[in-house]
Amino acid sequence: MSLEVRNLTKSYGDKVVVDNLSFKMEKPGVYALLGTNGAGKTTSIRVMLGMLQYDSGEILWDGKPMKASERNIGYLAEERGLYPKYSLLDQLLYFARLKKVPKVEALKRIHYWADRLELNEYIFPPKKAKGKKSKSNQADQLSKGNQQKIQLMAALISDPEILVLDEPLSGLDPVNTDLFKTVIREEMNKDKYIIMSSHQMFTIEEFCTDLTILNRGKTVLSGNLDEIKKSYGRVNLFVKCDEDITEYVKETGVTVKEKLPSEYQLKVSGEEEAMEFLKGLIQRKITVVRFELREPSLHEIFVEKVGENHEEE
Amino acid sequence: MKKSEFRGAAKVFSFTLIQTLKNRAYLVFTALMVLFSALSMPLMHAIQNMGEESGVAKIENIRQILWYDETEALFGSSFTQMGLQFTKMLAEPAFSGVTFEEAELPYETVLSALKEDEAYAHTVIARLFSGELGLTLEVVRPVAGAVTEDEGDYLADKMTESIVAFKEEATGLTKSQQEVLKTQVSLLVQREDENGSLKAKEDTVISNAQYWIIYGLAFVVMLVSTIASSQVASSIVVDKSTRVVEYLLTSVRPMALVVGKTLAMLLASIGQMFVMIAILLTSNWLTGRISGEESFLQGILPEGIWSNITPLNLLVSAIMICLGFLFYAVLAAMCGAMASRIEQTQESLMLLTVSNCVGIYLAVMAANELQISGKGALVTFTMFFPLSSPYLMPGMLLTGSAAWGNALVSILLLLVVDALLFKFVATIYELLITHNGSPIKGKELLGIYKSLKKEHKKGEAGCTR
């Protein structure tokens, strides 16, 4: 199975919001769609989900045109949505039934996910003494984090083959962030095709193997994350010493990216220059606490790419 | 439109219907309507009888009735001379102790005495005379006396009954026959058609009771249609403002959403209306049975009105009403989708409100025309105009003032307009439902429709979902 988007273009009137987007997921995994606000990520996702028509291009599942309504797709939208006054159980059952999950199976899955995400007391609230249900089984009685968990349940309740997560971790506390990450990892292990959009670059680096960076609808970078990083080379040098090396750094003429009280982040041309720098430190008998040469982070690549594009415009 | 566009509509329908029926506001409103329907008939019956009962209790303040019969000029001898007596009235328990005598003093003398003389505090003047309006019975009570207005009214009613009974006896004509004599002569011009049958130009003026039935039914249909339409619109705005719609659209097409929601809301509102009518009729029947008198509705509706309320007429009227509801509900769904937030709902419903107002005003004006001058151009237009026909035609059909053929043409026109509106909404709904931001203006809809038609053509070339 493969999921492929080929030359997808979508415009509103004269404004092109997605311009020739192409990517392919050859195998299950996590694909990242990155971009600034208004870059076209959510529109691309909506087109893939069949909410919007598109001007040109193709969306293929296993090489054939994909009809979103005929595929089992789970979606966690960026802007969370639940009926505030309906019971959570009713809503989840409704969402499951729309995804063609039989009622008994849906109830089983709701129980499973309620346990897994610690939502039992909200979905199945204990009855009050007089036999009336407490009000906490409505969405408007839940915290933002718990509402997000209910949304994740709604996205996963049909056990989808394609999972689209738009900013899945935004607004979560550290405990719930870890819980969400664990669930996403579990889904990855179930061989799901996951498309993730996020502004949190560390999260993307943690989960994604491939990515596309969009800026104002245009693709500015696309490919395998490791290969992209390799193409940049190991040019980021982190040095931490016991003594002040300001003078030595000036002598060598290496570019300083950031200076912390006892640590330097430097930009070198490659491994050779880094080794020369290290040799100099040793010759001066300076104790080196940390010496790390690595590829640029996704954050740096993103800023560089999107920045370049802004400058070009 | 493909069948797949409607996949999932049944699930949307059942969920929306169940949630609406569980909704507290819906339950409270239904309970209030049920209570109102159940209590209205006994209340109206009690109000209707209140005057008579209170009159009986207070007639004791009248001690003397002075009678002036000035009808002599009409027939050469007065009614009293011809045998008009109030024996039956005076024999009633309420009149015990009341003296009835023909006045000897001139009318003006007694009238001024009635104003000033305390001796006349319990005296009432009753005068029968002929004027421009025909026979008039005048009952005058003392200004500062103890006789109340209710007592005066009660006395006037009782004396009128005696006078009517005398007229029937004297002329040998019943009350209704006398009524017919008083009515205007209608014109009926007939011509012979090619088969030798007579074709008449009908007198299409409706009675006051028929007018109120048409008016009342139009009002009830408008009320239910407005409630149902606003519920459809707000339900769609809730989906959009809470962003639930984005999740729903991963499973169902926009058309399945609009169809499921609209039908569910309509069913809930129609159910409410049926419950209300059923309880109203039951309450009316029970009130009549318990009181052993004519029920309130029997009292106010003209005789023979039920002859037009046949199962077939009811069915055709129900179809018309449902098609009308559907028209306004689809319009409401479109208007609801034009808003993104709850606070924009009123603004986006402008188109629906204007259409509804045009429909009901036309229906009311047409009912007025029917009552004043019969079927004219306005009535004919309103009967077939889709915005107004669901309000006017059922009432006309059920009161026998519209022919079957007219109703069928109205239904056909409504069907065509419903289908066209549905096609229009189906084209633009997808864009509206995913639109966020400022509400879309009514005048922008046509532009959106045209551009989306172009996109759909592209879609047929491969860019579909």
PDB file of N, CA, C and O in Angstrom, chain A residues 11-77:
ATOM      1  N   SER A  11      -7.021  26.448  -5.304  1.00  0.00           N
ATOM      2  CA  SER A  11      -7.052  27.911  -5.182  1.00  0.00           C
ATOM      3  C   SER A  11      -8.449  28.379  -4.819  1.00  0.00           C
ATOM      4  O   SER A  11      -9.442  27.698  -5.081  1.00  0.00           O
ATOM      5  N   TYR A  12      -8.497  29.529  -4.175  1.00  0.00           N
ATOM      6  CA  TYR A  12      -9.757  30.208  -3.902  1.00  0.00           C
ATOM      7  C   TYR A  12      -9.776  31.463  -4.765  1.00  0.00           C
ATOM      8  O   TYR A  12      -9.029  32.399  -4.493  1.00  0.00           O
ATOM      9  N   GLY A  13     -10.543  31.437  -5.797  1.00  0.00           N
ATOM     10  CA  GLY A  13     -10.544  32.555  -6.735  1.00  0.00           C
ATOM     11  C   GLY A  13      -9.179  32.637  -7.409  1.00  0.00           C
ATOM     12  O   GLY A  13      -8.708  31.662  -7.980  1.00  0.00           O
ATOM     13  N   ASP A  14      -8.532  33.796  -7.287  1.00  0.00           N
ATOM     14  CA  ASP A  14      -7.219  33.960  -7.912  1.00  0.00           C
ATOM     15  C   ASP A  14      -6.089  33.531  -6.984  1.00  0.00           C
ATOM     16  O   ASP A  14      -4.941  33.433  -7.394  1.00  0.00           O
ATOM     17  N   LYS A  15      -6.417  33.294  -5.717  1.00  0.00           N
ATOM     18  CA  LYS A  15      -5.360  32.997  -4.743  1.00  0.00           C
ATOM     19  C   LYS A  15      -5.073  31.494  -4.695  1.00  0.00           C
ATOM     20  O   LYS A  15      -5.966  30.693  -4.355  1.00  0.00           O
ATOM     21  N   VAL A  16      -3.821  31.147  -5.043  1.00  0.00           N
ATOM     22  CA  VAL A  16      -3.433  29.728  -4.996  1.00  0.00           C
ATOM     23  C   VAL A  16      -2.991  29.412  -3.568  1.00  0.00           C
ATOM     24  O   VAL A  16      -2.014  29.978  -3.071  1.00  0.00           O
ATOM     25  N   VAL A  17      -3.694  28.533  -2.897  1.00  0.00           N
ATOM     26  CA  VAL A  17      -3.353  28.245  -1.494  1.00  0.00           C
ATOM     27  C   VAL A  17      -2.533  26.963  -1.348  1.00  0.00           C
ATOM     28  O   VAL A  17      -1.790  26.801  -0.385  1.00  0.00           O
ATOM     29  N   VAL A  18      -2.667  26.066  -2.314  1.00  0.00           N
ATOM     30  CA  VAL A  18      -1.769  24.894  -2.357  1.00  0.00           C
ATOM     31  C   VAL A  18      -1.289  24.794  -3.798  1.00  0.00           C
ATOM     32  O   VAL A  18      -2.089  24.690  -4.723  1.00  0.00           O
ATOM     33  N   ASP A  19       0.043  24.870  -3.953  1.00  0.00           N
ATOM     34  CA  ASP A  19       0.592  24.970  -5.301  1.00  0.00           C
ATOM     35  C   ASP A  19       1.460  23.752  -5.615  1.00  0.00           C
ATOM     36  O   ASP A  19       2.579  23.632  -5.127  1.00  0.00           O
ATOM     37  N   ASN A  20       0.887  22.841  -6.390  1.00  0.00           N
ATOM     38  CA  ASN A  20       1.682  21.710  -6.884  1.00  0.00           C
ATOM     39  C   ASN A  20       2.285  20.843  -5.780  1.00  0.00           C
ATOM     40  O   ASN A  20       3.445  20.447  -5.858  1.00  0.00           O
ATOM     41  N   LEU A  21       1.530  20.532  -4.783  1.00  0.00           N
ATOM     42  CA  LEU A  21       2.049  19.714  -3.668  1.00  0.00           C
ATOM     43  C   LEU A  21       2.183  18.251  -4.106  1.00  0.00           C
ATOM     44  O   LEU A  21       1.261  17.681  -4.679  1.00  0.00           O
ATOM     45  N   SER A  22       3.358  17.679  -3.833  1.00  0.00           N
ATOM     46  CA  SER A  22       3.579  16.262  -4.152  1.00  0.00           C
ATOM     47  C   SER A  22       4.349  15.603  -3.027  1.00  0.00           C
ATOM     48  O   SER A  22       5.305  16.176  -2.503  1.00  0.00           O
ATOM     49  N   PHE A  23       3.921  14.436  -2.617  1.00  0.00           N
ATOM     50  CA  PHE A  23       4.711  13.598  -1.700  1.00  0.00           C
ATOM     51  C   PHE A  23       4.191  12.181  -1.779  1.00  0.00           C
ATOM     52  O   PHE A  23       3.096  11.932  -2.295  1.00  0.00           O
ATOM     53  N   LYS A  24       4.994  11.274  -1.286  1.00  0.00           N
ATOM     54  CA  LYS A  24       4.576   9.872  -1.352  1.00  0.00           C
ATOM     55  C   LYS A  24       4.992   9.132  -0.087  1.00  0.00           C
ATOM     56  O   LYS A  24       6.124   9.291   0.371  1.00  0.00           O
ATOM     57  N   MET A  25       4.076   8.362   0.461  1.00  0.00           N
ATOM     58  CA  MET A  25       4.413   7.470   1.582  1.00  0.00           C
ATOM     59  C   MET A  25       4.416   6.045   1.025  1.00  0.00           C
ATOM     60  O   MET A  25       3.360   5.496   0.723  1.00  0.00           O
ATOM     61  N   GLU A  26       5.621   5.495   0.857  1.00  0.00           N
ATOM     62  CA  GLU A  26       5.737   4.157   0.256  1.00  0.00           C
ATOM     63  C   GLU A  26       5.288   3.085   1.228  1.00  0.00           C
ATOM     64  O   GLU A  26       4.840   2.012   0.829  1.00  0.00           O
ATOM     65  N   LYS A  27       5.501   3.381   2.503  1.00  0.00           N
ATOM     66  CA  LYS A  27       5.160   2.380   3.523  1.00  0.00           C
ATOM     67  C   LYS A  27       4.573   3.087   4.746  1.00  0.00           C
ATOM     68  O   LYS A  27       4.671   4.326   4.856  1.00  0.00           O
ATOM     69  N   PRO A  28       3.980   2.323   5.675  1.00  0.00           N
ATOM     70  CA  PRO A  28       3.431   2.966   6.874  1.00  0.00           C
ATOM     71  C   PRO A  28       4.504   3.768   7.606  1.00  0.00           C
ATOM     72  O   PRO A  28       5.686   3.446   7.546  1.00  0.00           O
ATOM     73  N   GLY A  29       4.075   4.812   8.300  1.00  0.00           N
ATOM     74  CA  GLY A  29       5.000   5.671   9.031  1.00  0.00           C
ATOM     75  C   GLY A  29       4.348   7.004   9.303  1.00  0.00           C
ATOM     76  O   GLY A  29       3.133   7.138   9.180  1.00  0.00           O
ATOM     77  N   VAL A  30       5.193   7.970   9.642  1.00  0.00           N
ATOM     78  CA  VAL A  30       4.636   9.299   9.919  1.00  0.00           C
ATOM     79  C   VAL A  30       5.227  10.295   8.927  1.00  0.00           C
ATOM     80  O   VAL A  30       6.443  10.397   8.794  1.00  0.00           O
ATOM     81  N   TYR A  31       4.371  10.986   8.220  1.00  0.00           N
ATOM     82  CA  TYR A  31       4.808  12.003   7.269  1.00  0.00           C
ATOM     83  C   TYR A  31       4.434  13.365   7.841  1.00  0.00           C
ATOM     84  O   TYR A  31       3.316  13.568   8.301  1.00  0.00           O
ATOM     85  N   ALA A  32       5.371  14.293   7.800  1.00  0.00           N
ATOM     86  CA  ALA A  32       5.101  15.612   8.388  1.00  0.00           C
ATOM     87  C   ALA A  32       4.823  16.653   7.323  1.00  0.00           C
ATOM     88  O   ALA A  32       5.493  16.699   6.292  1.00  0.00           O
ATOM     89  N   LEU A  33       3.807  17.444   7.615  1.00  0.00           N
ATOM     90  CA  LEU A  33       3.527  18.622   6.779  1.00  0.00           C
ATOM     91  C   LEU A  33       3.836  19.827   7.638  1.00  0.00           C
ATOM     92  O   LEU A  33       3.180  20.054   8.656  1.00  0.00           O
ATOM     93  N   LEU A  34       4.865  20.573   7.258  1.00  0.00           N
ATOM     94  CA  LEU A  34       5.267  21.721   8.072  1.00  0.00           C
ATOM     95  C   LEU A  34       5.056  23.016   7.299  1.00  0.00           C
ATOM     96  O   LEU A  34       5.018  23.021   6.074  1.00  0.00           O
ATOM     97  N   GLY A  35       4.952  24.073   8.055  1.00  0.00           N
ATOM     98  CA  GLY A  35       4.801  25.362   7.400  1.00  0.00           C
ATOM     99  C   GLY A  35       4.392  26.412   8.397  1.00  0.00           C
ATOM    100  O   GLY A  35       3.950  26.097   9.502  1.00  0.00           O
ATOM    101  N   THR A  36       4.551  27.652   7.963  1.00  0.00           N
ATOM    102  CA  THR A  36       4.129  28.752   8.846  1.00  0.00           C
ATOM    103  C   THR A  36       2.603  28.818   8.856  1.00  0.00           C
ATOM    104  O   THR A  36       1.945  28.093   8.112  1.00  0.00           O
ATOM    105  N   ASN A  37       2.048  29.721   9.657  1.00  0.00           N
ATOM    106  CA  ASN A  37       0.600  29.911   9.630  1.00  0.00           C
ATOM    107  C   ASN A  37       0.194  30.399   8.249  1.00  0.00           C
ATOM    108  O   ASN A  37       0.824  31.296   7.690  1.00  0.00           O
ATOM    109  N   GLY A  38      -0.844  29.774   7.691  1.00  0.00           N
ATOM    110  CA  GLY A  38      -1.323  30.189   6.368  1.00  0.00           C
ATOM    111  C   GLY A  38      -0.501  29.608   5.233  1.00  0.00           C
ATOM    112  O   GLY A  38      -0.610  30.052   4.091  1.00  0.00           O
ATOM    113  N   ALA A  39       0.329  28.608   5.533  1.00  0.00           N
ATOM    114  CA  ALA A  39       1.185  28.029   4.490  1.00  0.00           C
ATOM    115  C   ALA A  39       0.399  27.088   3.571  1.00  0.00           C
ATOM    116  O   ALA A  39       0.842  26.776   2.465  1.00  0.00           O
ATOM    117  N   GLY A  40      -0.772  26.634   4.023  1.00  0.00           N
ATOM    118  CA  GLY A  40      -1.586  25.729   3.187  1.00  0.00           C
ATOM    119  C   GLY A  40      -1.672  24.313   3.736  1.00  0.00           C
ATOM    120  O   GLY A  40      -2.161  23.418   3.056  1.00  0.00           O
ATOM    121  N   LYS A  41      -1.176  24.106   4.981  1.00  0.00           N
ATOM    122  CA  LYS A  41      -1.190  22.746   5.565  1.00  0.00           C
ATOM    123  C   LYS A  41      -2.626  22.242   5.759  1.00  0.00           C
ATOM    124  O   LYS A  41      -2.985  21.161   5.305  1.00  0.00           O
ATOM    125  N   THR A  42      -3.441  23.068   6.446  1.00  0.00           N
ATOM    126  CA  THR A  42      -4.795  22.618   6.760  1.00  0.00           C
ATOM    127  C   THR A  42      -5.633  22.460   5.501  1.00  0.00           C
ATOM    128  O   THR A  42      -6.401  21.505   5.382  1.00  0.00           O
ATOM    129  N   THR A  43      -5.432  23.362   4.532  1.00  0.00           N
ATOM    130  CA  THR A  43      -6.165  23.222   3.259  1.00  0.00           C
ATOM    131  C   THR A  43      -5.770  21.921   2.575  1.00  0.00           C
ATOM    132  O   THR A  43      -6.629  21.188   2.076  1.00  0.00           O
ATOM    133  N   SER A  44      -4.447  21.621   2.573  1.00  0.00           N
ATOM    134  CA  SER A  44      -3.983  20.368   1.950  1.00  0.00           C
ATOM    135  C   SER A  44      -4.645  19.176   2.633  1.00  0.00           C
ATOM    136  O   SER A  44      -5.113  18.236   1.976  1.00  0.00           O
ATOM    137  N   ILE A  45      -4.699  19.241   3.964  1.00  0.00           N
ATOM    138  CA  ILE A  45      -5.298  18.137   4.722  1.00  0.00           C
ATOM    139  C   ILE A  45      -6.796  18.022   4.383  1.00  0.00           C
ATOM    140  O   ILE A  45      -7.307  16.929   4.153  1.00  0.00           O
ATOM    141  N   ARG A  46      -7.480  19.167   4.339  1.00  0.00           N
ATOM    142  CA  ARG A  46      -8.918  19.144   4.038  1.00  0.00           C
ATOM    143  C   ARG A  46      -9.195  18.578   2.641  1.00  0.00           C
ATOM    144  O   ARG A  46     -10.168  17.874   2.429  1.00  0.00           O
ATOM    145  N   VAL A  47      -8.292  18.903   1.712  1.00  0.00           N
ATOM    146  CA  VAL A  47      -8.459  18.363   0.354  1.00  0.00           C
ATOM    147  C   VAL A  47      -8.265  16.842   0.394  1.00  0.00           C
ATOM    148  O   VAL A  47      -9.057  16.090  -0.179  1.00  0.00           O
ATOM    149  N   MET A  48      -7.218  16.408   1.102  1.00  0.00           N
ATOM    150  CA  MET A  48      -6.961  14.962   1.178  1.00  0.00           C
ATOM    151  C   MET A  48      -8.111  14.224   1.849  1.00  0.00           C
ATOM    152  O   MET A  48      -8.426  13.096   1.510  1.00  0.00           O
ATOM    153  N   LEU A  49      -8.750  14.918   2.824  1.00  0.00           N
ATOM    154  CA  LEU A  49      -9.856  14.287   3.548  1.00  0.00           C
ATOM    155  C   LEU A  49     -11.174  14.367   2.786  1.00  0.00           C
ATOM    156  O   LEU A  49     -12.197  13.877   3.244  1.00  0.00           O
ATOM    157  N   GLY A  50     -11.144  15.032   1.642  1.00  0.00           N
ATOM    158  CA  GLY A  50     -12.350  15.092   0.813  1.00  0.00           C
ATOM    159  C   GLY A  50     -13.315  16.190   1.209  1.00  0.00           C
ATOM    160  O   GLY A  50     -14.439  16.230   0.726  1.00  0.00           O
ATOM    161  N   MET A  51     -12.879  17.082   2.104  1.00  0.00           N
ATOM    162  CA  MET A  51     -13.780  18.171   2.494  1.00  0.00           C
ATOM    163  C   MET A  51     -13.861  19.229   1.405  1.00  0.00           C
ATOM    164  O   MET A  51     -14.858  19.912   1.288  1.00  0.00           O
ATOM    165  N   LEU A  52     -12.781  19.383   0.655  1.00  0.00           N
ATOM    166  CA  LEU A  52     -12.733  20.413  -0.388  1.00  0.00           C
ATOM    167  C   LEU A  52     -12.367  19.785  -1.728  1.00  0.00           C
ATOM    168  O   LEU A  52     -11.629  18.798  -1.770  1.00  0.00           O
ATOM    169  N   GLN A  53     -12.898  20.370  -2.791  1.00  0.00           N
ATOM    170  CA  GLN A  53     -12.476  19.944  -4.119  1.00  0.00           C
ATOM    171  C   GLN A  53     -11.166  20.642  -4.446  1.00  0.00           C
ATOM    172  O   GLN A  53     -10.840  21.662  -3.838  1.00  0.00           O
ATOM    173  N   TYR A  54     -10.456  20.096  -5.410  1.00  0.00           N
ATOM    174  CA  TYR A  54      -9.191  20.731  -5.769  1.00  0.00           C
ATOM    175  C   TYR A  54      -9.157  20.994  -7.268  1.00  0.00           C
ATOM    176  O   TYR A  54      -9.944  20.438  -8.025  1.00  0.00           O
ATOM    177  N   ASP A  55      -8.238  21.892  -7.653  1.00  0.00           N
ATOM    178  CA  ASP A  55      -8.215  22.332  -9.047  1.00  0.00           C
ATOM    179  C   ASP A  55      -7.570  21.296  -9.961  1.00  0.00           C
ATOM    180  O   ASP A  55      -8.073  20.988 -11.027  1.00  0.00           O
ATOM    181  N   SER A  56      -6.420  20.789  -9.493  1.00  0.00           N
ATOM    182  CA  SER A  56      -5.732  19.794 -10.325  1.00  0.00           C
ATOM    183  C   SER A  56      -4.857  18.917  -9.445  1.00  0.00           C
ATOM    184  O   SER A  56      -4.633  19.220  -8.282  1.00  0.00           O
ATOM    185  N   GLY A  57      -4.361  17.825 -10.037  1.00  0.00           N
ATOM    186  CA  GLY A  57      -3.504  16.910  -9.292  1.00  0.00           C
ATOM    187  C   GLY A  57      -4.213  15.600  -9.009  1.00  0.00           C
ATOM    188  O   GLY A  57      -5.335  15.359  -9.475  1.00  0.00           O
ATOM    189  N   GLU A  58      -3.541  14.781  -8.219  1.00  0.00           N
ATOM    190  CA  GLU A  58      -4.102  13.452  -7.917  1.00  0.00           C
ATOM    191  C   GLU A  58      -3.793  13.072  -6.476  1.00  0.00           C
ATOM    192  O   GLU A  58      -2.740  13.442  -5.945  1.00  0.00           O
ATOM    193  N   ILE A  59      -4.704  12.347  -5.877  1.00  0.00           N
ATOM    194  CA  ILE A  59      -4.441  11.737  -4.570  1.00  0.00           C
ATOM    195  C   ILE A  59      -4.634  10.248  -4.787  1.00  0.00           C
ATOM    196  O   ILE A  59      -5.730   9.806  -5.170  1.00  0.00           O
ATOM    197  N   LEU A  60      -3.583   9.487  -4.562  1.00  0.00           N
ATOM    198  CA  LEU A  60      -3.633   8.064  -4.903  1.00  0.00           C
ATOM    199  C   LEU A  60      -3.437   7.192  -3.669  1.00  0.00           C
ATOM    200  O   LEU A  60      -2.603   7.485  -2.803  1.00  0.00           O
ATOM    201  N   TRP A  61      -4.222   6.153  -3.600  1.00  0.00           N
ATOM    202  CA  TRP A  61      -4.047   5.135  -2.554  1.00  0.00           C
ATOM    203  C   TRP A  61      -3.757   3.836  -3.279  1.00  0.00           C
ATOM    204  O   TRP A  61      -4.566   3.382  -4.087  1.00  0.00           O
ATOM    205  N   ASP A  62      -2.574   3.306  -3.025  1.00  0.00           N
ATOM    206  CA  ASP A  62      -2.143   2.093  -3.703  1.00  0.00           C
ATOM    207  C   ASP A  62      -2.173   2.261  -5.230  1.00  0.00           C
ATOM    208  O   ASP A  62      -2.593   1.367  -5.964  1.00  0.00           O
ATOM    209  N   GLY A  63      -1.802   3.466  -5.665  1.00  0.00           N
ATOM    210  CA  GLY A  63      -1.705   3.748  -7.099  1.00  0.00           C
ATOM    211  C   GLY A  63      -3.011   4.122  -7.769  1.00  0.00           C
ATOM    212  O   GLY A  63      -3.036   4.456  -8.945  1.00  0.00           O
ATOM    213  N   LYS A  64      -4.129   4.020  -7.030  1.00  0.00           N
ATOM    214  CA  LYS A  64      -5.439   4.352  -7.638  1.00  0.00           C
ATOM    215  C   LYS A  64      -6.014   5.596  -6.973  1.00  0.00           C
ATOM    216  O   LYS A  64      -5.735   5.842  -5.797  1.00  0.00           O
ATOM    217  N   PRO A  65      -6.832   6.360  -7.735  1.00  0.00           N
ATOM    218  CA  PRO A  65      -7.429   7.573  -7.130  1.00  0.00           C
ATOM    219  C   PRO A  65      -8.139   7.260  -5.823  1.00  0.00           C
ATOM    220  O   PRO A  65      -8.923   6.305  -5.751  1.00  0.00           O
ATOM    221  N   MET A  66      -7.813   8.044  -4.810  1.00  0.00           N
ATOM    222  CA  MET A  66      -8.389   7.768  -3.480  1.00  0.00           C
ATOM    223  C   MET A  66      -9.638   8.611  -3.263  1.00  0.00           C
ATOM    224  O   MET A  66      -9.623   9.827  -3.456  1.00  0.00           O
ATOM    225  N   LYS A  67     -10.707   7.956  -2.855  1.00  0.00           N
ATOM    226  CA  LYS A  67     -11.911   8.694  -2.441  1.00  0.00           C
ATOM    227  C   LYS A  67     -11.940   8.629  -0.921  1.00  0.00           C
ATOM    228  O   LYS A  67     -12.076   7.539  -0.329  1.00  0.00           O
ATOM    229  N   ALA A  68     -11.782   9.783  -0.308  1.00  0.00           N
ATOM    230  CA  ALA A  68     -11.669   9.827   1.151  1.00  0.00           C
ATOM    231  C   ALA A  68     -12.855   9.157   1.843  1.00  0.00           C
ATOM    232  O   ALA A  68     -12.697   8.488   2.863  1.00  0.00           O
ATOM    233  N   SER A  69     -14.061   9.351   1.254  1.00  0.00           N
ATOM    234  CA  SER A  69     -15.251   8.795   1.908  1.00  0.00           C
ATOM    235  C   SER A  69     -15.265   7.271   1.879  1.00  0.00           C
ATOM    236  O   SER A  69     -16.001   6.631   2.624  1.00  0.00           O
ATOM    237  N   GLU A  70     -14.453   6.694   1.005  1.00  0.00           N
ATOM    238  CA  GLU A  70     -14.414   5.230   0.925  1.00  0.00           C
ATOM    239  C   GLU A  70     -13.259   4.631   1.718  1.00  0.00           C
ATOM    240  O   GLU A  70     -13.096   3.417   1.777  1.00  0.00           O
ATOM    241  N   ARG A  71     -12.413   5.462   2.287  1.00  0.00           N
ATOM    242  CA  ARG A  71     -11.285   4.977   3.081  1.00  0.00           C
ATOM    243  C   ARG A  71     -11.579   5.220   4.557  1.00  0.00           C
ATOM    244  O   ARG A  71     -12.342   6.108   4.917  1.00  0.00           O
ATOM    245  N   ASN A  72     -10.967   4.405   5.377  1.00  0.00           N
ATOM    246  CA  ASN A  72     -11.137   4.574   6.820  1.00  0.00           C
ATOM    247  C   ASN A  72     -10.064   5.545   7.320  1.00  0.00           C
ATOM    248  O   ASN A  72      -8.914   5.167   7.509  1.00  0.00           O
ATOM    249  N   ILE A  73     -10.469   6.805   7.473  1.00  0.00           N
ATOM    250  CA  ILE A  73      -9.510   7.848   7.851  1.00  0.00           C
ATOM    251  C   ILE A  73      -9.883   8.424   9.210  1.00  0.00           C
ATOM    252  O   ILE A  73     -11.039   8.788   9.444  1.00  0.00           O
ATOM    253  N   GLY A  74      -8.931   8.511  10.092  1.00  0.00           N
ATOM    254  CA  GLY A  74      -9.144   9.158  11.394  1.00  0.00           C
ATOM    255  C   GLY A  74      -8.571  10.563  11.335  1.00  0.00           C
ATOM    256  O   GLY A  74      -7.512  10.782  10.739  1.00  0.00           O
ATOM    257  N   TYR A  75      -9.272  11.519  11.922  1.00  0.00           N
ATOM    258  CA  TYR A  75      -8.825  12.913  11.797  1.00  0.00           C
ATOM    259  C   TYR A  75      -8.916  13.628  13.140  1.00  0.00           C
ATOM    260  O   TYR A  75      -9.959  13.647  13.781  1.00  0.00           O
ATOM    261  N   LEU A  76      -7.786  14.175  13.549  1.00  0.00           N
ATOM    262  CA  LEU A  76      -7.774  15.036  14.730  1.00  0.00           C
ATOM    263  C   LEU A  76      -7.529  16.450  14.205  1.00  0.00           C
ATOM    264  O   LEU A  76      -6.419  16.777  13.789  1.00  0.00           O
ATOM    265  N   ALA A  77      -8.605  17.245  14.202  1.00  0.00           N
ATOM    266  CA  ALA A  77      -8.510  18.579  13.601  1.00  0.00           C
ATOM    267  C   ALA A  77      -7.729  19.526  14.503  1.00  0.00           C
ATOM    268  O   ALA A  77      -7.659  19.332  15.714  1.00  0.00           O
TER     269      ALA A  77
END
